[in-house]
Coordinates of C-alpha atoms in Angstrom, one line a residue:
M17 CA -0.5 0.0 0.2
S18 CA 1.5 3.8 -0.7
I19 CA 0.6 7.2 -0.8
T20 CA 1.5 10.4 -3.0
V21 CA 2.5 13.6 -1.3
T22 CA 2.7 16.6 -3.6
T23 CA 3.8 20.4 -3.3
S24 CA 3.6 23.0 -5.2
N25 CA 4.3 26.6 -5.5
L26 CA 1.2 27.4 -7.6
N27 CA 2.4 31.5 -8.3
G28 CA -0.9 32.2 -6.8
I29 CA -3.9 29.7 -6.8
R30 CA -6.1 32.3 -8.9
A31 CA -3.6 32.4 -12.1
A32 CA -3.5 28.9 -11.7
K33 CA -7.6 27.9 -11.9
R34 CA -7.1 29.7 -15.2
K35 CA -3.9 28.0 -16.3
G36 CA -5.4 24.6 -16.0
V37 CA -4.7 23.5 -12.2
L38 CA -7.6 22.3 -11.9
S39 CA -7.5 19.4 -14.9
W40 CA -4.5 19.0 -13.5
A41 CA -5.8 17.8 -10.1
E42 CA -8.4 15.4 -11.4
E43 CA -5.5 13.7 -12.7
R44 CA -3.1 13.3 -10.2
T45 CA -5.3 13.1 -7.1
P46 CA -2.7 13.0 -4.5
D47 CA -3.2 11.9 -0.7
V48 CA -2.2 14.7 0.3
W49 CA -1.1 18.4 -1.2
C50 CA 1.1 20.7 0.0
M51 CA 1.1 24.3 -1.4
Q52 CA 2.5 27.6 -1.6
E53 CA 2.0 31.5 -2.6
V54 CA -1.4 30.4 -2.6
R55 CA -1.9 34.5 -2.4
A56 CA -5.9 34.9 -1.9
P57 CA -7.8 35.8 0.1
Q58 CA -10.1 33.0 2.4
E59 CA -13.1 33.5 0.7
E60 CA -11.5 33.3 -3.2
I61 CA -9.7 30.6 -1.8
D62 CA -12.9 28.3 -0.8
P63 CA -14.4 27.6 -3.9
I64 CA -11.2 26.8 -5.5
F65 CA -11.0 24.1 -2.8
D66 CA -14.4 23.2 -3.7
S67 CA -14.0 22.7 -6.9
I68 CA -10.7 20.3 -5.8
G69 CA -12.8 18.0 -3.9
E70 CA -15.2 17.8 -7.0
G71 CA -12.3 16.5 -9.1
Y72 CA -11.0 14.6 -6.2
A73 CA -15.1 13.1 -6.2
K74 CA -15.5 12.3 -9.6
A75 CA -11.8 9.8 -9.8
G76 CA -13.0 8.2 -6.8
K77 CA -10.1 8.9 -4.6
V78 CA -13.0 10.3 -2.0
G79 CA -16.4 9.3 -1.7
E80 CA -19.5 10.8 -2.0
Q81 CA -20.2 11.5 1.7
S82 CA -16.7 12.2 2.3
Q83 CA -14.7 15.1 1.4
L84 CA -11.5 16.5 0.9
E85 CA -9.5 17.6 4.4
R86 CA -8.2 21.4 3.8
M87 CA -6.5 23.8 5.9
D88 CA -4.8 26.6 5.2
E89 CA -3.2 30.4 6.2
V90 CA -4.2 33.8 4.6
C91 CA -0.8 35.9 4.8
R92 CA -1.6 39.2 7.0
I93 CA -0.6 41.1 3.6
K94 CA -2.4 41.5 1.0
G95 CA -0.8 39.1 -1.7
R96 CA 1.9 37.3 0.3
A97 CA 2.9 34.2 0.5
G98 CA 0.2 32.0 1.9
V99 CA 0.0 28.1 2.2
G100 CA -2.6 24.8 2.1
L101 CA -3.2 21.6 2.8
L102 CA -5.6 19.2 0.8
S103 CA -5.4 15.2 2.5
A104 CA -7.7 12.4 0.7
L105 CA -6.7 11.1 3.8
P106 CA -8.0 11.6 7.3
V107 CA -6.4 14.5 9.4
T108 CA -6.6 14.6 13.7
D109 CA -5.2 17.9 14.3
K110 CA -3.6 20.9 11.9
R111 CA -1.9 23.5 13.8
Y112 CA -1.2 27.1 12.3
G113 CA 2.2 28.8 12.1
L114 CA 5.5 28.4 13.2
M115 CA 7.0 28.6 16.7
D116 CA 6.7 32.7 18.2
L117 CA 6.9 33.9 15.2
K118 CA 3.5 36.5 15.0
D119 CA 4.7 39.4 12.5
D120 CA 2.7 39.7 9.6
V121 CA 5.4 38.9 7.5
D122 CA 5.3 35.4 8.5
S123 CA 1.9 35.0 7.7
G124 CA 0.6 32.1 5.7
R125 CA 3.9 30.3 5.6
W126 CA 3.9 27.0 7.8
I127 CA 1.0 24.6 8.7
E128 CA 0.6 21.1 10.4
A129 CA -2.1 18.2 9.4
D130 CA -1.9 14.5 11.9
V131 CA -2.5 12.6 9.1
T132 CA -3.1 9.1 9.5
T133 CA -2.0 6.6 6.7
P134 CA -5.0 3.6 5.2
S135 CA -2.0 1.0 7.4
G136 CA -2.9 3.2 10.6
M137 CA 0.9 4.8 10.1
E138 CA 0.7 8.3 11.4
L139 CA 2.4 11.5 10.4
T140 CA 3.0 15.5 10.7
I141 CA 2.7 16.9 7.6
A142 CA 4.0 20.4 7.2
S143 CA 3.0 22.7 4.0
V144 CA 6.5 25.0 3.8
Y145 CA 6.9 28.7 2.5
V146 CA 10.1 29.8 3.7
H147 CA 11.6 33.8 2.6
A148 CA 13.0 34.2 -0.1
G149 CA 15.5 36.4 0.6
N150 CA 16.8 40.3 -1.2
T151 CA 20.9 40.5 -0.9
D152 CA 20.0 44.1 -1.9
D153 CA 17.2 44.5 1.6
P154 CA 19.1 43.6 4.9
N155 CA 15.6 42.8 6.7
K156 CA 14.3 41.0 4.1
M157 CA 17.9 38.7 5.0
H158 CA 16.4 39.4 8.3
Q159 CA 13.4 37.9 8.1
K160 CA 15.0 35.3 6.3
F161 CA 17.5 33.4 8.4
R162 CA 15.2 34.7 11.9
F163 CA 12.7 32.7 10.0
L164 CA 14.7 29.3 9.1
D165 CA 16.1 29.9 12.9
R166 CA 12.6 28.8 14.0
M167 CA 12.4 25.7 11.7
L168 CA 15.4 24.8 13.0
E169 CA 13.9 24.5 16.2
R170 CA 10.4 22.6 15.3
M171 CA 12.3 20.5 13.4
A172 CA 14.0 19.4 17.0
E173 CA 10.6 18.6 18.2
L174 CA 9.1 17.1 15.5
R175 CA 12.6 14.5 15.2
E176 CA 12.4 13.6 18.6
I177 CA 8.7 12.8 18.5
A178 CA 9.8 10.5 15.8
D179 CA 12.8 9.2 17.2
G180 CA 10.4 8.7 20.7
G181 CA 8.0 6.0 18.6
G182 CA 5.9 8.5 17.7
R183 CA 4.1 10.3 14.7
Q184 CA 7.1 10.3 11.4
A185 CA 7.3 14.2 10.3
L186 CA 7.7 15.0 6.4
L187 CA 8.3 18.8 5.5
C188 CA 6.7 20.4 1.9
G189 CA 7.7 23.3 0.4
D190 CA 9.3 25.9 -1.0
M191 CA 11.9 26.3 1.0
N192 CA 13.4 29.0 -1.0
I193 CA 17.9 27.3 -1.5
A194 CA 19.2 25.6 -3.2
H195 CA 21.9 22.9 -1.2
T196 CA 24.4 22.4 -3.7
P197 CA 25.7 23.3 -7.3
L198 CA 23.6 19.8 -8.6
D199 CA 20.9 21.6 -7.8
I200 CA 21.3 24.3 -10.1
K201 CA 22.1 25.4 -13.1
N202 CA 24.8 28.1 -13.1
A203 CA 26.3 27.9 -9.6
K204 CA 29.1 30.5 -10.0
A205 CA 26.9 33.4 -11.0
N206 CA 24.3 33.0 -8.1
E207 CA 27.3 32.6 -5.1
K208 CA 26.4 35.7 -4.6
H209 CA 22.6 35.4 -4.7
S210 CA 19.5 34.6 -2.2
G211 CA 18.9 31.3 -2.4
F212 CA 22.3 30.5 -3.2
L213 CA 24.6 32.7 -0.8
P214 CA 27.0 29.9 1.6
E215 CA 25.5 31.1 5.2
E216 CA 21.5 30.3 3.7
R217 CA 22.7 26.4 2.2
V218 CA 24.5 25.7 5.6
Y219 CA 20.7 25.3 6.9
V220 CA 20.0 22.6 4.3
D221 CA 23.7 20.9 5.3
K222 CA 21.9 21.3 9.6
W223 CA 18.0 19.7 8.9
L224 CA 20.2 17.1 6.8
D225 CA 23.5 16.3 8.8
D226 CA 22.1 17.6 12.6
Y227 CA 18.8 17.4 13.2
G228 CA 18.6 14.3 10.6
F229 CA 15.6 14.8 8.1
V230 CA 16.2 13.2 4.6
D231 CA 16.1 15.2 1.6
V232 CA 13.3 12.3 -0.4
M233 CA 14.0 13.8 -3.5
R234 CA 17.7 14.5 -3.8
N235 CA 18.1 10.6 -2.4
L236 CA 16.3 8.6 -4.7
A237 CA 17.6 11.0 -7.8
G238 CA 21.3 10.4 -6.2
D239 CA 24.4 12.9 -7.3
V240 CA 23.0 13.9 -10.4
Q241 CA 22.3 17.3 -11.5
G242 CA 19.2 18.6 -10.9
P243 CA 16.6 18.3 -11.8
Y244 CA 15.2 21.4 -11.1
T245 CA 11.5 22.2 -9.6
W246 CA 11.8 26.1 -10.6
W247 CA 12.5 28.4 -13.4
S248 CA 12.6 31.9 -13.7
Q249 CA 9.7 33.9 -15.5
R250 CA 12.6 35.4 -17.8
G251 CA 14.9 35.5 -21.1
R252 CA 14.3 31.8 -22.2
A253 CA 15.0 29.5 -18.9
F254 CA 12.5 27.4 -18.6
D255 CA 12.7 26.5 -22.4
N256 CA 16.5 25.8 -21.7
N257 CA 16.7 24.4 -18.1
V258 CA 18.2 26.4 -16.7
G259 CA 16.8 26.1 -13.2
W260 CA 16.7 26.1 -9.6
R261 CA 15.5 23.3 -7.3
I262 CA 14.1 24.5 -3.7
D263 CA 10.9 22.2 -3.9
Y264 CA 11.4 19.6 -1.4
Q265 CA 10.5 17.3 1.0
L266 CA 12.0 16.2 3.7
A267 CA 11.2 13.3 6.5
T268 CA 12.3 12.1 9.2
K269 CA 14.4 8.8 8.6
G270 CA 11.3 6.5 9.7
L271 CA 10.0 7.9 6.6
A272 CA 12.0 8.4 3.8
E273 CA 13.2 5.1 4.0
K274 CA 9.8 4.4 3.2
A275 CA 9.9 6.4 -0.2
V276 CA 9.9 4.3 -3.1
S277 CA 9.9 7.4 -6.1
F278 CA 9.0 10.8 -7.1
D279 CA 8.2 12.6 -9.9
I280 CA 8.4 16.0 -10.9
D281 CA 6.2 17.2 -13.6
R282 CA 7.1 19.5 -15.2
A283 CA 5.1 20.7 -18.2
P284 CA 5.9 20.2 -21.7
S285 CA 6.1 23.6 -22.8
Y286 CA 6.4 27.4 -21.3
D287 CA 3.2 28.2 -22.5
T288 CA 1.2 25.2 -20.6
R289 CA 3.0 25.6 -17.7
W290 CA 0.6 26.4 -14.1
S291 CA 3.6 28.1 -12.1
D292 CA 6.7 28.9 -12.6
H293 CA 7.6 26.0 -9.6
A294 CA 6.4 22.4 -11.6
P295 CA 4.8 19.9 -8.8
L296 CA 7.5 17.2 -6.8
S297 CA 5.7 13.8 -6.3
V298 CA 6.9 11.0 -4.1
V299 CA 5.4 8.0 -3.1
Y300 CA 6.1 7.2 0.4
D301 CA 5.0 2.8 0.1
I302 CA 3.6 2.6 3.6

C-alpha cells in the first residue's frame, strides 16, 4: 500500500486555476497536497478548494459522503505568501504558524496536519514557504534567517517525537534555498544571490546532518545534476532548463526509508505551465 504526497508552489491559486491546475488535480489526485504562494483571500480560496474536491470525487479518490480535508492560512499582507494543505487521508489535528513568529510577514508560511495513512501510520505533514530573501534588502534577509532559525527549533521537536516512536514528520514546500551546485544550473554566477548564499545553504546542511531529516528527492535521484523544480519567468530559462531545485520533501528517517519514487511534473512547454514551479510528488510505500 502506498500514498503520494505532492508539494507545489502555485504562484497564485487564482492564476493557476486559469491555467489548468484543476485538470491537473483531477488527473493526479495526490493523497496529500501541500501548496505554497496561494496568494488569495479566503473567500476566493474556498470555492477553488471546493472545485478541487469535486475533481477528487469525480476521480473516485474520495467518496460521495466523504470530503477532501482542507486547511490553509492566508498571509496578513495582501497578495503575499499563503500556504494550503489538502488531504484525502483522515486528519486528526491541525496547527497554524511557526513557533513564536507573529509578525504579519511571517503569516501564511507554515501549517501542519496530523494525518493517518490507510495502514494506520501517523504522520505530521507541514506545508512550508520560506522567505525568498533579497541581498539588496538587509531586513528581508533578517526575516529569512529568523524564520530558518525557528524552523530548526520545530524540526528538533518533530524529530524527537519521531525518534520516540511517535509520528514521523514530513516538511513539504518551497524552501527558497538550492543546496549544492547540483541543485542550480549556474552555481558560480549565483553564489552572491539570495537562495544560494553559503550562509543559507548551511541551513540545509543542518537539516540533514544535525537534525536527521532526509532530502527525499535527492536521496532517490542520487548525485545527478538537477532535476530542477523552478525556472525564472525571464528570458528562456524554462526552455533551456536553466533552473533551481528549491522545492523539497524533508522526512524523518522512519518515513524516508519508505520513499520509493519521485516525480517532478515539468510541463511540456512554457505556455502549458500553471506555475513557475513544477509539482514535486513522492510515493511512500507504507
